[in-house]
PDB file of C-alpha atoms in Angstrom:
ATOM      1  CA  GLN A   1     101.207  81.339 109.531  1.00 88.00           C
ATOM      2  CA  VAL A   2     101.840  85.038 109.061  1.00 92.00           C
ATOM      3  CA  GLN A   3     100.331  87.289 106.399  1.00 95.00           C
ATOM      4  CA  LEU A   4     101.853  90.573 105.273  1.00 96.00           C
ATOM      5  CA  VAL A   5     100.416  93.597 103.494  1.00 95.00           C
ATOM      6  CA  GLU A   6     102.714  96.374 102.269  1.00 94.00           C
ATOM      7  CA  SER A   7     102.025  99.946 101.288  1.00 94.00           C
ATOM      8  CA  GLY A   8     103.822 103.204 100.668  1.00 95.00           C
ATOM      9  CA  GLY A   9     105.693 102.804  97.409  1.00 93.00           C
ATOM     10  CA  GLY A  10     105.640 105.336  94.614  1.00 96.00           C
ATOM     11  CA  LEU A  11     107.590 107.732  92.449  1.00 97.00           C
ATOM     12  CA  VAL A  12     109.998 110.154  94.086  1.00 97.00           C
ATOM     13  CA  GLN A  13     112.752 112.456  92.863  1.00 97.00           C
ATOM     14  CA  PRO A  14     116.395 111.801  93.745  1.00 97.00           C
ATOM     15  CA  GLY A  15     117.112 113.080  97.227  1.00 97.00           C
ATOM     16  CA  GLY A  16     113.514 112.599  98.290  1.00 98.00           C
ATOM     17  CA  SER A  17     111.953 110.376 100.943  1.00 98.00           C
ATOM     18  CA  LEU A  18     109.390 107.607 101.181  1.00 98.00           C
ATOM     19  CA  ARG A  19     108.091 105.475 104.017  1.00 98.00           C
ATOM     20  CA  LEU A  20     107.046 101.889 103.444  1.00 98.00           C
ATOM     21  CA  SER A  21     104.698 100.082 105.820  1.00 98.00           C
ATOM     22  CA  CYS A  22     104.148  96.363 106.366  1.00 97.00           C
ATOM     23  CA  VAL A  23     101.244  95.137 108.475  1.00 97.00           C
ATOM     24  CA  ALA A  24     101.467  91.594 109.816  1.00 95.00           C
ATOM     25  CA  SER A  25      98.533  89.397 110.793  1.00 94.00           C
ATOM     26  CA  GLY A  26      98.103  85.814 111.912  1.00 93.00           C
ATOM     27  CA  ASP A  27     100.439  84.178 114.432  1.00 89.00           C
ATOM     28  CA  ILE A  28     102.308  87.342 115.402  1.00 86.00           C
ATOM     29  CA  SER A  29     103.874  85.788 118.481  1.00 88.00           C
ATOM     30  CA  SER A  30     105.802  83.318 116.321  1.00 90.00           C
ATOM     31  CA  ILE A  31     107.744  85.997 114.433  1.00 90.00           C
ATOM     32  CA  ASN A  32     111.532  85.929 114.883  1.00 92.00           C
ATOM     33  CA  PHE A  33     112.317  88.911 112.716  1.00 94.00           C
ATOM     34  CA  MET A  34     110.853  91.071 109.977  1.00 96.00           C
ATOM     35  CA  GLY A  35     112.510  93.061 107.281  1.00 97.00           C
ATOM     36  CA  TRP A  36     112.640  94.416 103.780  1.00 98.00           C
ATOM     37  CA  TYR A  37     114.199  93.018 100.624  1.00 98.00           C
ATOM     38  CA  ARG A  38     114.269  94.532  97.165  1.00 98.00           C
ATOM     39  CA  GLN A  39     114.530  93.206  93.653  1.00 98.00           C
ATOM     40  CA  VAL A  40     115.227  94.651  90.230  1.00 97.00           C
ATOM     41  CA  PRO A  41     114.608  92.793  86.958  1.00 94.00           C
ATOM     42  CA  ARG A  42     117.065  89.996  86.175  1.00 95.00           C
ATOM     43  CA  LYS A  43     118.697  90.198  89.601  1.00 96.00           C
ATOM     44  CA  GLN A  44     118.281  88.257  92.832  1.00 96.00           C
ATOM     45  CA  ARG A  45     116.228  89.641  95.655  1.00 97.00           C
ATOM     46  CA  GLU A  46     118.583  91.299  98.139  1.00 97.00           C
ATOM     47  CA  PRO A  47     118.198  92.185 101.829  1.00 97.00           C
ATOM     48  CA  VAL A  48     117.804  95.845 102.694  1.00 98.00           C
ATOM     49  CA  ALA A  49     117.094  95.927 106.425  1.00 98.00           C
ATOM     50  CA  THR A  50     115.864  93.628 109.190  1.00 97.00           C
ATOM     51  CA  ILE A  51     114.613  94.061 112.738  1.00 96.00           C
ATOM     52  CA  SER A  52     114.456  91.251 115.271  1.00 93.00           C
ATOM     53  CA  SER A  53     111.796  90.597 117.872  1.00 88.00           C
ATOM     54  CA  GLY A  54     114.267  92.054 120.366  1.00 88.00           C
ATOM     55  CA  GLY A  55     114.683  95.219 118.332  1.00 90.00           C
ATOM     56  CA  SER A  56     118.126  94.571 116.844  1.00 95.00           C
ATOM     57  CA  THR A  57     118.542  96.015 113.367  1.00 97.00           C
ATOM     58  CA  ASN A  58     120.749  95.257 110.397  1.00 97.00           C
ATOM     59  CA  TYR A  59     121.210  97.193 107.172  1.00 98.00           C
ATOM     60  CA  ALA A  60     122.751  96.613 103.795  1.00 98.00           C
ATOM     61  CA  ASP A  61     125.872  98.732 103.361  1.00 97.00           C
ATOM     62  CA  SER A  62     124.263 100.533 100.423  1.00 97.00           C
ATOM     63  CA  VAL A  63     121.482 101.985 102.605  1.00 98.00           C
ATOM     64  CA  LYS A  64     123.251 102.611 105.928  1.00 97.00           C
ATOM     65  CA  GLY A  65     122.752 106.164 107.096  1.00 97.00           C
ATOM     66  CA  ARG A  66     119.852 106.716 104.684  1.00 98.00           C
ATOM     67  CA  PHE A  67     117.249 104.081 105.578  1.00 98.00           C
ATOM     68  CA  THR A  68     115.764 103.325 108.991  1.00 98.00           C
ATOM     69  CA  ILE A  69     113.718 100.273 109.905  1.00 98.00           C
ATOM     70  CA  SER A  70     111.378 100.480 112.881  1.00 96.00           C
ATOM     71  CA  ARG A  71     108.318  98.794 114.241  1.00 94.00           C
ATOM     72  CA  ASP A  72     105.120  99.552 116.135  1.00 92.00           C
ATOM     73  CA  ASN A  73     104.200  96.440 118.096  1.00 87.00           C
ATOM     74  CA  ALA A  74     100.760  97.793 118.976  1.00 90.00           C
ATOM     75  CA  LYS A  75      99.946  98.020 115.276  1.00 92.00           C
ATOM     76  CA  ASN A  76     101.866  94.881 114.210  1.00 92.00           C
ATOM     77  CA  THR A  77     103.578  97.103 111.676  1.00 95.00           C
ATOM     78  CA  VAL A  78     107.138  97.471 110.443  1.00 97.00           C
ATOM     79  CA  TYR A  79     108.261 100.616 108.653  1.00 97.00           C
ATOM     80  CA  LEU A  80     111.104 101.455 106.321  1.00 98.00           C
ATOM     81  CA  GLN A  81     111.896 105.153 106.265  1.00 98.00           C
ATOM     82  CA  MET A  82     113.928 105.879 103.150  1.00 98.00           C
ATOM     83  CA  ASN A  83     115.734 109.228 102.906  1.00 98.00           C
ATOM     84  CA  SER A  84     118.188 110.656 100.395  1.00 98.00           C
ATOM     85  CA  LEU A  85     116.870 108.267  97.783  1.00 98.00           C
ATOM     86  CA  LYS A  86     118.996 107.509  94.753  1.00 98.00           C
ATOM     87  CA  PRO A  87     118.032 106.173  91.308  1.00 97.00           C
ATOM     88  CA  GLU A  88     119.763 102.908  92.209  1.00 97.00           C
ATOM     89  CA  ASP A  89     117.231 102.414  95.012  1.00 98.00           C
ATOM     90  CA  THR A  90     114.587 101.834  92.349  1.00 98.00           C
ATOM     91  CA  ALA A  91     113.178  98.347  92.858  1.00 98.00           C
ATOM     92  CA  VAL A  92     110.214  96.341  94.033  1.00 98.00           C
ATOM     93  CA  TYR A  93     110.408  96.231  97.811  1.00 98.00           C
ATOM     94  CA  TYR A  94     109.156  93.147  99.636  1.00 98.00           C
ATOM     95  CA  CYS A  95     108.380  92.736 103.309  1.00 97.00           C
ATOM     96  CA  ILE A  96     109.435  89.461 104.928  1.00 97.00           C
ATOM     97  CA  ALA A  97     108.556  87.801 108.212  1.00 95.00           C
ATOM     98  CA  ASN A  98     110.572  84.865 109.534  1.00 94.00           C
ATOM     99  CA  PHE A  99     108.517  82.831 112.002  1.00 92.00           C
ATOM    100  CA  ARG A 100     108.704  79.668 114.064  1.00 92.00           C
ATOM    101  CA  THR A 101     106.867  76.530 113.029  1.00 89.00           C
ATOM    102  CA  ILE A 102     106.536  73.070 114.548  1.00 90.00           C
ATOM    103  CA  GLY A 103     109.325  71.832 112.307  1.00 87.00           C
ATOM    104  CA  GLY A 104     111.629  74.825 112.519  1.00 92.00           C
ATOM    105  CA  THR A 105     111.156  78.165 110.798  1.00 91.00           C
ATOM    106  CA  SER A 106     109.477  79.498 107.682  1.00 92.00           C
ATOM    107  CA  ALA A 107     109.046  82.810 105.902  1.00 94.00           C
ATOM    108  CA  SER A 108     106.179  84.829 104.529  1.00 96.00           C
ATOM    109  CA  TRP A 109     106.483  87.538 101.893  1.00 97.00           C
ATOM    110  CA  GLY A 110     104.353  90.509 101.085  1.00 96.00           C
ATOM    111  CA  GLN A 111     103.076  91.215  97.589  1.00 95.00           C
ATOM    112  CA  GLY A 112     105.726  93.837  96.874  1.00 96.00           C
ATOM    113  CA  THR A 113     105.529  97.572  96.376  1.00 96.00           C
ATOM    114  CA  GLN A 114     107.260  99.500  93.588  1.00 97.00           C
ATOM    115  CA  VAL A 115     109.672 102.296  94.481  1.00 98.00           C
ATOM    116  CA  THR A 116     110.874 104.428  91.588  1.00 98.00           C
ATOM    117  CA  VAL A 117     113.484 107.163  92.072  1.00 98.00           C
ATOM    118  CA  SER A 118     113.661 109.369  89.009  1.00 96.00           C
ATOM    119  CA  SER A 119     113.634 112.992  87.991  1.00 94.00           C
TER     120      SER A 119
END
């Protein structure tokens, strides 16, 4: 099993920046990839960015060029640097870890952190 704890959300003005952090604990060696999803009320949770154990990254088209996902293996931490934030980036952001199990794969989610972009 893998446990995740997020931090770094808050209120920021349009055009501003925030950095989210996600610390993983438990069976770290089983992790295939980690990433960030976001959700607004009455909509499905959507992927924002992912990073594989090999370092490959993927981004939603809406955040390409503005957001950067990275990781610090020594700290078991994944970051999401968010620049040039827009009001439409307002959401609850969730960290996810996909990991191997005896039967296949599973996923763990963080508790979520609110990001609000408003003047």
